mmCIF file of C-alpha atoms (C1' of nucleotides) in Angstrom:
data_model
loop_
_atom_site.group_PDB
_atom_site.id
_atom_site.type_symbol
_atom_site.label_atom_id
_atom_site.label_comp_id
_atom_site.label_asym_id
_atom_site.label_seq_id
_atom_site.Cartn_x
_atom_site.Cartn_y
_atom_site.Cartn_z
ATOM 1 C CA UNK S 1323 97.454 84.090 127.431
ATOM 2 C CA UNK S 1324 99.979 81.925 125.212
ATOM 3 C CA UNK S 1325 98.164 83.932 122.312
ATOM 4 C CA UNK S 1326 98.923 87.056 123.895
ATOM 5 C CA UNK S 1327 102.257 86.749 123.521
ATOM 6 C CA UNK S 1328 102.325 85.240 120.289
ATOM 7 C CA UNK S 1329 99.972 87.940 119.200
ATOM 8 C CA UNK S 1330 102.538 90.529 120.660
ATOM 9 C CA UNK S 1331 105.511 88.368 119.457
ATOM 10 C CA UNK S 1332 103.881 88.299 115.550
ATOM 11 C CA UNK S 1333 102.974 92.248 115.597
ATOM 12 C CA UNK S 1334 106.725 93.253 116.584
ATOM 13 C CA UNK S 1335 108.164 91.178 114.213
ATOM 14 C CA UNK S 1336 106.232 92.568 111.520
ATOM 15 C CA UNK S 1337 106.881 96.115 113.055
ATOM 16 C CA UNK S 1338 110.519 95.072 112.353
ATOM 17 C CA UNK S 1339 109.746 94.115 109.649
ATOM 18 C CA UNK S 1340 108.770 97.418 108.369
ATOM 19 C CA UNK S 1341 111.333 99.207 109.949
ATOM 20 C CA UNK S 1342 113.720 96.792 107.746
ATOM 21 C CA UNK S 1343 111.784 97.673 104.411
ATOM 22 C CA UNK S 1344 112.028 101.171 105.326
ATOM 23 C CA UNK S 1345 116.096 101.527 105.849
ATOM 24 C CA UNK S 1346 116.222 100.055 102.775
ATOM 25 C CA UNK S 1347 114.309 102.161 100.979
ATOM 26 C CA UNK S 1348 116.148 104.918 102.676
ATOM 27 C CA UNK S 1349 119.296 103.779 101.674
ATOM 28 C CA UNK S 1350 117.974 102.561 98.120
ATOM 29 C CA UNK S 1351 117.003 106.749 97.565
ATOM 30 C CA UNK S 1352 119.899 108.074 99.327
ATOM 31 C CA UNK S 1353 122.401 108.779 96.310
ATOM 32 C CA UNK S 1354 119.313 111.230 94.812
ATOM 33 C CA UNK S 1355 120.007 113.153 98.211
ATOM 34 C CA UNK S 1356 116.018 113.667 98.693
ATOM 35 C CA UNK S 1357 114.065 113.166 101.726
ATOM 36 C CA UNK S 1358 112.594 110.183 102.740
ATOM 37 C CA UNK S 1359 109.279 111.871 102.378
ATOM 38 C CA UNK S 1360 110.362 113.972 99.208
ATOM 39 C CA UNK S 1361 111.182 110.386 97.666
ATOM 40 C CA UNK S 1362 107.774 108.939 98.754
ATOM 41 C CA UNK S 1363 106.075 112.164 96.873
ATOM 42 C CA UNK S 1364 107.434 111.558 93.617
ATOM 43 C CA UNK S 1365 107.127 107.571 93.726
ATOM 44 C CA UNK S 1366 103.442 108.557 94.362
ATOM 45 C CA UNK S 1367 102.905 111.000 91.568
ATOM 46 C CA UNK S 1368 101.912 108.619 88.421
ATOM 47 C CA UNK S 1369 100.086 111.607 86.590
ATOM 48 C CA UNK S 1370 99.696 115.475 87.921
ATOM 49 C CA UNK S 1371 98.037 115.136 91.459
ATOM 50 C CA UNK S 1372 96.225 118.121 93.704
ATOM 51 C CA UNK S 1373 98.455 118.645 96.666
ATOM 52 C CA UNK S 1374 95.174 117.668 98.918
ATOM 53 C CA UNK S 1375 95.449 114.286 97.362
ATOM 54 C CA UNK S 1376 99.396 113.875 98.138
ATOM 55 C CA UNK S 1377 98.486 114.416 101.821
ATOM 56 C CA UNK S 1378 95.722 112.080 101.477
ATOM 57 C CA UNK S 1379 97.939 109.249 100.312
ATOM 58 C CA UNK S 1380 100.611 109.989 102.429
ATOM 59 C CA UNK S 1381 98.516 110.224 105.093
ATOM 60 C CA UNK S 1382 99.933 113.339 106.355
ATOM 61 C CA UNK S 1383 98.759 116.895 107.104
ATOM 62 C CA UNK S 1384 98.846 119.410 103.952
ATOM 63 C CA UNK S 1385 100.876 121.426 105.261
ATOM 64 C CA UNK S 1386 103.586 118.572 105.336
ATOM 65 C CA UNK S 1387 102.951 118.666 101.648
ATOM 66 C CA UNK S 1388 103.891 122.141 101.240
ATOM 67 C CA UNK S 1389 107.150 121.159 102.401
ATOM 68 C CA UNK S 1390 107.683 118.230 100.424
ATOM 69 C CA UNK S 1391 106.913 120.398 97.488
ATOM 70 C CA UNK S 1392 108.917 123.097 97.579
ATOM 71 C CA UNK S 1393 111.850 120.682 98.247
ATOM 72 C CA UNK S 1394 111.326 118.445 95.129
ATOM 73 C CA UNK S 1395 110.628 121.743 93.637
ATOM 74 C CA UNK S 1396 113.814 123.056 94.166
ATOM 75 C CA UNK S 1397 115.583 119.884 92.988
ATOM 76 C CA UNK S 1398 113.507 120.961 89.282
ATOM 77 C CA UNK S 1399 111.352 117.618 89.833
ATOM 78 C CA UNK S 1400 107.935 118.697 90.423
ATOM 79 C CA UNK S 1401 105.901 121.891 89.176
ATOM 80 C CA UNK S 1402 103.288 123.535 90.665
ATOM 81 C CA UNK S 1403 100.153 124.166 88.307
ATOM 82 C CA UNK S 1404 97.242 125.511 89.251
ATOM 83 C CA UNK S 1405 94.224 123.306 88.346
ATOM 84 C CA UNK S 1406 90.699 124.207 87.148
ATOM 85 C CA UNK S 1407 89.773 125.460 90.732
ATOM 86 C CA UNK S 1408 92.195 128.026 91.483
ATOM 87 C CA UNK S 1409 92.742 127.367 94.934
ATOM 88 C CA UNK S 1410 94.266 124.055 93.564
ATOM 89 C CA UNK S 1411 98.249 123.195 93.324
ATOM 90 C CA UNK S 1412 98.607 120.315 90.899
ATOM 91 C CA UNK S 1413 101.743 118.979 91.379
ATOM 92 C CA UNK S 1414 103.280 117.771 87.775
ATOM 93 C CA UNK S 1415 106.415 115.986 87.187
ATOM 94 C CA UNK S 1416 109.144 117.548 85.123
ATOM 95 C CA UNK S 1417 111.472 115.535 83.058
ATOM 96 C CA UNK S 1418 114.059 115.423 85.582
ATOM 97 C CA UNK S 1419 111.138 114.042 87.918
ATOM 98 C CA UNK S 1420 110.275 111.820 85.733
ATOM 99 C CA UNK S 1421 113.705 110.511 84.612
ATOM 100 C CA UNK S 1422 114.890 110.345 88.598
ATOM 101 C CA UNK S 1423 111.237 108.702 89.744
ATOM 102 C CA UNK S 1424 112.099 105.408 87.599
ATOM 103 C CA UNK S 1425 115.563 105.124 88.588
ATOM 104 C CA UNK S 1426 113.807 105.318 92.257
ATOM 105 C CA UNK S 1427 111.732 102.647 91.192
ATOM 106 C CA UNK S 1428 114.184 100.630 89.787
ATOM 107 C CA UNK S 1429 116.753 100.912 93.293
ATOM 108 C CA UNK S 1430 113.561 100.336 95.379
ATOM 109 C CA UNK S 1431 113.168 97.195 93.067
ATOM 110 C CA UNK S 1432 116.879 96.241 93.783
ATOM 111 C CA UNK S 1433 116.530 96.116 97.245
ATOM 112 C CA UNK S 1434 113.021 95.601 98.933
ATOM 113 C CA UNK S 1435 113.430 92.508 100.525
ATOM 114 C CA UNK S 1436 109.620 91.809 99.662
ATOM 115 C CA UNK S 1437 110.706 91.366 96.386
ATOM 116 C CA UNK S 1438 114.102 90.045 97.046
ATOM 117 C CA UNK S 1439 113.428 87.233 99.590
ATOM 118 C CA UNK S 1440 109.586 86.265 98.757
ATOM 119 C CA UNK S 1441 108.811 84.268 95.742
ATOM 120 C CA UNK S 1442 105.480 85.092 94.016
ATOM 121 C CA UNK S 1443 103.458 81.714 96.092
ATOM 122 C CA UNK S 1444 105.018 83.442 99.188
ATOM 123 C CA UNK S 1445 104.121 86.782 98.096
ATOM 124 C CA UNK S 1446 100.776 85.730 97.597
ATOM 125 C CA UNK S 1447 100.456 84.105 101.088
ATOM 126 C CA UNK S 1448 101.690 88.068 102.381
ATOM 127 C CA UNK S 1449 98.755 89.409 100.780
ATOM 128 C CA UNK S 1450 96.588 87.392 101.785
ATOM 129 C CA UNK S 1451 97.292 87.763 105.824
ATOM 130 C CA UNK S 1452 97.266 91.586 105.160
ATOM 131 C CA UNK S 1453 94.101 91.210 103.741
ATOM 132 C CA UNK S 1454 92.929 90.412 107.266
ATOM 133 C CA UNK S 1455 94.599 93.147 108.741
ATOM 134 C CA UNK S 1456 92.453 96.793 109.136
ATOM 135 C CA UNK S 1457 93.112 98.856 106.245
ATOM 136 C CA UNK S 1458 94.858 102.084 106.914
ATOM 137 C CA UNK Q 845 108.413 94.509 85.721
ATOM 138 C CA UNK Q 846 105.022 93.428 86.927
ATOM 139 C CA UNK Q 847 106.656 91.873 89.540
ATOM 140 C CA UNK Q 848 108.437 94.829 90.846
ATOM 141 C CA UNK Q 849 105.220 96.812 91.222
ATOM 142 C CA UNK Q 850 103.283 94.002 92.938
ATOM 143 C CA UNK Q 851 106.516 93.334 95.564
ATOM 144 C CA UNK Q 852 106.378 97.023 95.616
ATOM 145 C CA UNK Q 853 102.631 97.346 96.909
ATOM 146 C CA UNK Q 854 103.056 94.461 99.348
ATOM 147 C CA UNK Q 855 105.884 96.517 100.485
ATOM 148 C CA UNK Q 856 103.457 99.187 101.417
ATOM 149 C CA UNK Q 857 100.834 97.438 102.562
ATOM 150 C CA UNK Q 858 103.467 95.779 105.179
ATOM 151 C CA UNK Q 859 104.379 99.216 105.811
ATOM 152 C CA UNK Q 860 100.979 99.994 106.318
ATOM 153 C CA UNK Q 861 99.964 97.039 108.281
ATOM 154 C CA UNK Q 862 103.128 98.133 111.397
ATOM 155 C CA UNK Q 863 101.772 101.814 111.503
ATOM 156 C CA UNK Q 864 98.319 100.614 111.985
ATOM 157 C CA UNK Q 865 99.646 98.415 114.691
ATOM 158 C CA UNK Q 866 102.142 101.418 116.461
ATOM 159 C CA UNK Q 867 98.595 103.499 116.062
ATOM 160 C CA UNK Q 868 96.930 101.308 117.802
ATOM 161 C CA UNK Q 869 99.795 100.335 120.289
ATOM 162 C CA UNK Q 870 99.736 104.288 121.062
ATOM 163 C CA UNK Q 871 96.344 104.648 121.685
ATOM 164 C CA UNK Q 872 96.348 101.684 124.116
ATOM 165 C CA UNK Q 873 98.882 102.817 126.275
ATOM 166 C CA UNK Q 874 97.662 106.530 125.860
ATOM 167 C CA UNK Q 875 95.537 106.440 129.409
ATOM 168 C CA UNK Q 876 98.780 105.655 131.350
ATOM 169 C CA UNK Q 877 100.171 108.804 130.255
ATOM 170 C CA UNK Q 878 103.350 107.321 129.244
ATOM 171 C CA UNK Q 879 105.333 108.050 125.813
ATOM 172 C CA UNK Q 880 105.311 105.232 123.324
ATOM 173 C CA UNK Q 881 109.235 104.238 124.023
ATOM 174 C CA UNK Q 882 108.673 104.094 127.707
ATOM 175 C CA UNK Q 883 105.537 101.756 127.325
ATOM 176 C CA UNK Q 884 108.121 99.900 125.105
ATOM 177 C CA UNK Q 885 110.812 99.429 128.032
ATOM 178 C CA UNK Q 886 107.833 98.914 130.496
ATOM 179 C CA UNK Q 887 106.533 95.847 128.334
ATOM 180 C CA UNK Q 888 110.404 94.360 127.887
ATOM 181 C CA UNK Q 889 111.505 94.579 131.517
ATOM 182 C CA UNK Q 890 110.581 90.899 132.733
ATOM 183 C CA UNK Q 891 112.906 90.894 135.203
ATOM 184 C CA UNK Q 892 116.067 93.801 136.167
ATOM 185 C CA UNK Q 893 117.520 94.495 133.001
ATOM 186 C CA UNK Q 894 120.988 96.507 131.876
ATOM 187 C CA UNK Q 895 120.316 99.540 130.342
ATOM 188 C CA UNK Q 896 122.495 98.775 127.995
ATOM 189 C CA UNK Q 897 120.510 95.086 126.989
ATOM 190 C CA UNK Q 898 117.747 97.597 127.230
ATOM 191 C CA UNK Q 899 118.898 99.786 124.117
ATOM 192 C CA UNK Q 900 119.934 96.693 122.289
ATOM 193 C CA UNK Q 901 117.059 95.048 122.622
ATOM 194 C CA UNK Q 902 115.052 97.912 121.728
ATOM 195 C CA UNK Q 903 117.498 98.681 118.290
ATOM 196 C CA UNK Q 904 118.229 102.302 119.889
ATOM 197 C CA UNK Q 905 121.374 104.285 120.933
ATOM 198 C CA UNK Q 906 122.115 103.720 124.912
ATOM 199 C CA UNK Q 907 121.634 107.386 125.379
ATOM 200 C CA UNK Q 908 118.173 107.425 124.453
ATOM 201 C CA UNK Q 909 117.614 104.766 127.249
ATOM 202 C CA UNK Q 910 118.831 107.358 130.135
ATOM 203 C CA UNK Q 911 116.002 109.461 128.612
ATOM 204 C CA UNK Q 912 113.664 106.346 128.751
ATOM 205 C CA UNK Q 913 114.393 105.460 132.310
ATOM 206 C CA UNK Q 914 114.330 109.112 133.825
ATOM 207 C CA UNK Q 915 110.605 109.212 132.737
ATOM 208 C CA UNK Q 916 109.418 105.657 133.895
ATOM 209 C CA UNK Q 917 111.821 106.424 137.058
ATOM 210 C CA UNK Q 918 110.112 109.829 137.806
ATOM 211 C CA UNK Q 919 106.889 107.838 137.397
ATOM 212 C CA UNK Q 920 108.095 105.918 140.008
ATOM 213 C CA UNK Q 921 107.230 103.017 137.276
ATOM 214 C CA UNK Q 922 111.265 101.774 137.892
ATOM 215 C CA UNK Q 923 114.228 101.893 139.973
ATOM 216 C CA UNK Q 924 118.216 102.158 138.631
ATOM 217 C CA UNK Q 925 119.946 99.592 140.436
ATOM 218 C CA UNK Q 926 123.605 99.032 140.536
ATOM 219 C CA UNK Q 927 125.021 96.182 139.201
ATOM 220 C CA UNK Q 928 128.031 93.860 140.492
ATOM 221 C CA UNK Q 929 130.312 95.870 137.968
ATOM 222 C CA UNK Q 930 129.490 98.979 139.324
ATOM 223 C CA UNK Q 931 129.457 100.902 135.640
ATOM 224 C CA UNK Q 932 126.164 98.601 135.114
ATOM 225 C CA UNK Q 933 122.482 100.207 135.904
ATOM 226 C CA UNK Q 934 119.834 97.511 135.981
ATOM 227 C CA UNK Q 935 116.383 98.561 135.577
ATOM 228 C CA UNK Q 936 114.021 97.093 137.930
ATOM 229 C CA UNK Q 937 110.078 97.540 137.907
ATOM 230 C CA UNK Q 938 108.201 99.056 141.169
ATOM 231 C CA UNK Q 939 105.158 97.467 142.349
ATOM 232 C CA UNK Q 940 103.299 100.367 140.873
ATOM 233 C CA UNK Q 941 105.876 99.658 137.507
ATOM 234 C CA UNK Q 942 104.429 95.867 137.645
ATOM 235 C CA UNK Q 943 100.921 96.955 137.930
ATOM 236 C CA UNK Q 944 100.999 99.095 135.310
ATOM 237 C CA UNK Q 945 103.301 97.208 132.880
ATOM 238 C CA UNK Q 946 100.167 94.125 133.128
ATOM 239 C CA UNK Q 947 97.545 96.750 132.840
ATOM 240 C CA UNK Q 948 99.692 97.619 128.941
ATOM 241 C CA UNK Q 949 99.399 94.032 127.986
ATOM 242 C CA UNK Q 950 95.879 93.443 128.125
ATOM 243 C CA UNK Q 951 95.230 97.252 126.540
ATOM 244 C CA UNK Q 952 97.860 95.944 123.729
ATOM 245 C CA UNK Q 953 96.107 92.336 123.205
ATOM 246 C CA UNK Q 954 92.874 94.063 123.160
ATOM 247 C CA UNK Q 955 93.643 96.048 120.670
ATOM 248 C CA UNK Q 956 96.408 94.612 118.394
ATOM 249 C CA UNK Q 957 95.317 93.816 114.941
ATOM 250 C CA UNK Q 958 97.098 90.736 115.142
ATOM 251 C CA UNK Q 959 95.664 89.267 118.158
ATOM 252 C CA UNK Q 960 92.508 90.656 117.268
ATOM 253 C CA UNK Q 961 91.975 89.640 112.985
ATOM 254 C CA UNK Q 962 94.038 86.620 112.945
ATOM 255 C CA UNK Q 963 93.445 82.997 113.695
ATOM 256 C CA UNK Q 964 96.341 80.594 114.990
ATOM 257 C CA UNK Q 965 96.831 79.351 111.099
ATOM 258 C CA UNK Q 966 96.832 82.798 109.764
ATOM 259 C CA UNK Q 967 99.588 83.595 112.510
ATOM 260 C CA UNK Q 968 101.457 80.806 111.382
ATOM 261 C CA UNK Q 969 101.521 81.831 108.194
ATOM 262 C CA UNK Q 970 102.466 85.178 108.640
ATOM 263 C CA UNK Q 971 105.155 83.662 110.728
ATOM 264 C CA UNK Q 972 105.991 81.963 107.860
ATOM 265 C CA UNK Q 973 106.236 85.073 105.842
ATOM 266 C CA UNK Q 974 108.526 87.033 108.577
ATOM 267 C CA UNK Q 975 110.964 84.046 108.390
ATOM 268 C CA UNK Q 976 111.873 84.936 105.040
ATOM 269 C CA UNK Q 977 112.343 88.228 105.062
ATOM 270 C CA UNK Q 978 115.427 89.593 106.760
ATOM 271 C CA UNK Q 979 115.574 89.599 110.519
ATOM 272 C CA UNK Q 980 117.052 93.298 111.791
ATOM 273 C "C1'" DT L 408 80.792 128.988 105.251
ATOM 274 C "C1'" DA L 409 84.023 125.329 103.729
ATOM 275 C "C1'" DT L 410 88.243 124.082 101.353
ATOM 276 C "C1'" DT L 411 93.204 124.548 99.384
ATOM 277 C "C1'" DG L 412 97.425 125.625 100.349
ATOM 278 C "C1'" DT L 413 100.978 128.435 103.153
ATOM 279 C "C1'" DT L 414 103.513 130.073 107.177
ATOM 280 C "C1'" DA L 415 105.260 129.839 111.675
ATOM 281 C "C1'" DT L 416 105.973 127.135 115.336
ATOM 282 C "C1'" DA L 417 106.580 123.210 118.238
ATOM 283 C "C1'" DC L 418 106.612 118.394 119.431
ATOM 284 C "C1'" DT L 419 108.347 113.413 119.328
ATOM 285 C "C1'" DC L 420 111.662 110.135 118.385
ATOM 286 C "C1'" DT L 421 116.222 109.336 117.787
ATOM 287 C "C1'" DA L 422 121.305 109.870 116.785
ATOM 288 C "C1'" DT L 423 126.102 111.848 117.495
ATOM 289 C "C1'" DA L 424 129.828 113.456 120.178
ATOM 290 C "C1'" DA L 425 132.090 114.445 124.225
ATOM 291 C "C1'" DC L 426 132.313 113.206 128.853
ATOM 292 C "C1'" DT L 427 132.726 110.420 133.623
ATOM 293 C "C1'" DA L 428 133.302 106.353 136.133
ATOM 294 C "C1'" DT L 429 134.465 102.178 136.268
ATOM 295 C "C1'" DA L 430 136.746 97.764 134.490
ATOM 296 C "C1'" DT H 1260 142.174 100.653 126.460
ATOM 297 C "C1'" DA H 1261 137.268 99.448 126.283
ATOM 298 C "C1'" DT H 1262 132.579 99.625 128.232
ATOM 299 C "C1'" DA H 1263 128.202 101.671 130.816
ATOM 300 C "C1'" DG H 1264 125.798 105.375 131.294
ATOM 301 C "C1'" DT H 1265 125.064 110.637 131.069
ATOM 302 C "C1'" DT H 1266 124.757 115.222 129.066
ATOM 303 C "C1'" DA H 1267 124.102 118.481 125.527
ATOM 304 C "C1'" DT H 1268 122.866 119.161 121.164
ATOM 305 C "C1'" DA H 1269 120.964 118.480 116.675
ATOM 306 C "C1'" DG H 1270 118.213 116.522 112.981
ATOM 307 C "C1'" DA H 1271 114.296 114.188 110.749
ATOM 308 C "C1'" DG H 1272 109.570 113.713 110.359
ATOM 309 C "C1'" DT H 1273 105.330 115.461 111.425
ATOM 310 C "C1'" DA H 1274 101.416 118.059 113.647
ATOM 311 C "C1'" DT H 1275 98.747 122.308 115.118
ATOM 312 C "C1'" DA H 1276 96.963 126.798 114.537
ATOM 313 C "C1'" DA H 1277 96.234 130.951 112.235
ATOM 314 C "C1'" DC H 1278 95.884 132.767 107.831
ATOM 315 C "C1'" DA H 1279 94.918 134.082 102.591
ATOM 316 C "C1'" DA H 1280 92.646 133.083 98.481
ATOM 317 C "C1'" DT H 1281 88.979 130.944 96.333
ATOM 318 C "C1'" DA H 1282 84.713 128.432 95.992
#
DNA sequence: TATTGTTATACTCTATAACTATA
DNA sequence: TATAGTTATAGAGTATAACAATA
């Protein structure tokens, strides 16, 4: 009953955790005046990616992605291109994409506190507790 | 450079690791009907508790807490009571609010990743973790 | 018939601002 | 003047359902 709490006491910490990694990615992509989400999309997109598989690694609902889309769209980041089935939307980084998804990288770098506060022994030990925590 | 995208993944999987554990969190309380926040007040009130210690305590504006306590109130899960200074609302758990709010525990230690995949030393070590990483 | 993406809509969580009543 | 709580409103993120085009 001790463990219950320090069960409950360990998962909201590392809730907070999360919510701590998350401002600061938030503020780390604010001056690019995307979305959270819209920010998320083109950190994800290494090499032209169906819009099916987007929602799949976002773990969202494609319709969400639609969204997403037409907002980096807008912002001349992303193109839509139609892949080899035609009911496929590829979506492809433009230079501008590609150009504003390092600098994204590189702020995200600047701040995560996973990186900032956790040496690579420490970082280690990290993985290897999530490792015994459920995947998705 | 390496380093960035490793701290970068653990990052995520961090990330990952707190929605898994609000997922689950959600689906445990999900029989008692109440929202996710107000299981969240339910499980802090130990004893009768300011609203305004509430919203601290929970990281959210006080005026999300009136919303909070009309729902567990209309549940009949709490009572406002007023305080010595008389601007002061202390929420206080009903019999049925006690009931219930030990009823969430066990649903959240049965199902919290935490509790559930991680040994003492692995807890201590992910303790270990949290400590270096920001608090709030 | 199943899948990809789109559209329209609505829900949840949460903040901001303006207010009332105390202190 | 500052603090506790309330009210009204708005925004972000996300889901659901119905649909069109394609497979």
């Amino acid at each position: 009953m001790d463990d219950v709490v320090a069960s409950h006491a360990a998962a909201v910490r590392l809730v907070r955790a999360a919510e701590q990694i998350k401002r600061d990615f938030a503020r780390a992509i604010a001056p690019s005046g995307l979305s959270v989400p819209a920010a998320r999309t083109l950190l994800l997109i290494d090499a032209p990616m169906p819009m099916r598989e987007v929602s799949e690694r976002l773990a969202c609902d494609k319709s969400y992605i639609t969204r997403i889309a037409d907002e980096l769209e807008e912002r001349g980041l992303v193109r839509r291109v139609s892949g080899d089935d035609r009911r496929v939307q590829l979506l492809e980084l433009t230079p501008a994409g590609t150009r504003l998804r390092r600098s994204l990288f590189d702020a995200f770098a600047a701040t995560n506190p996973v990186a900032r506060r956790l040496g690579p022994a420490d970082r280690r030990a990290l993985d290897r507790t999530l490792d015994l925590l459920p995947p998705d």
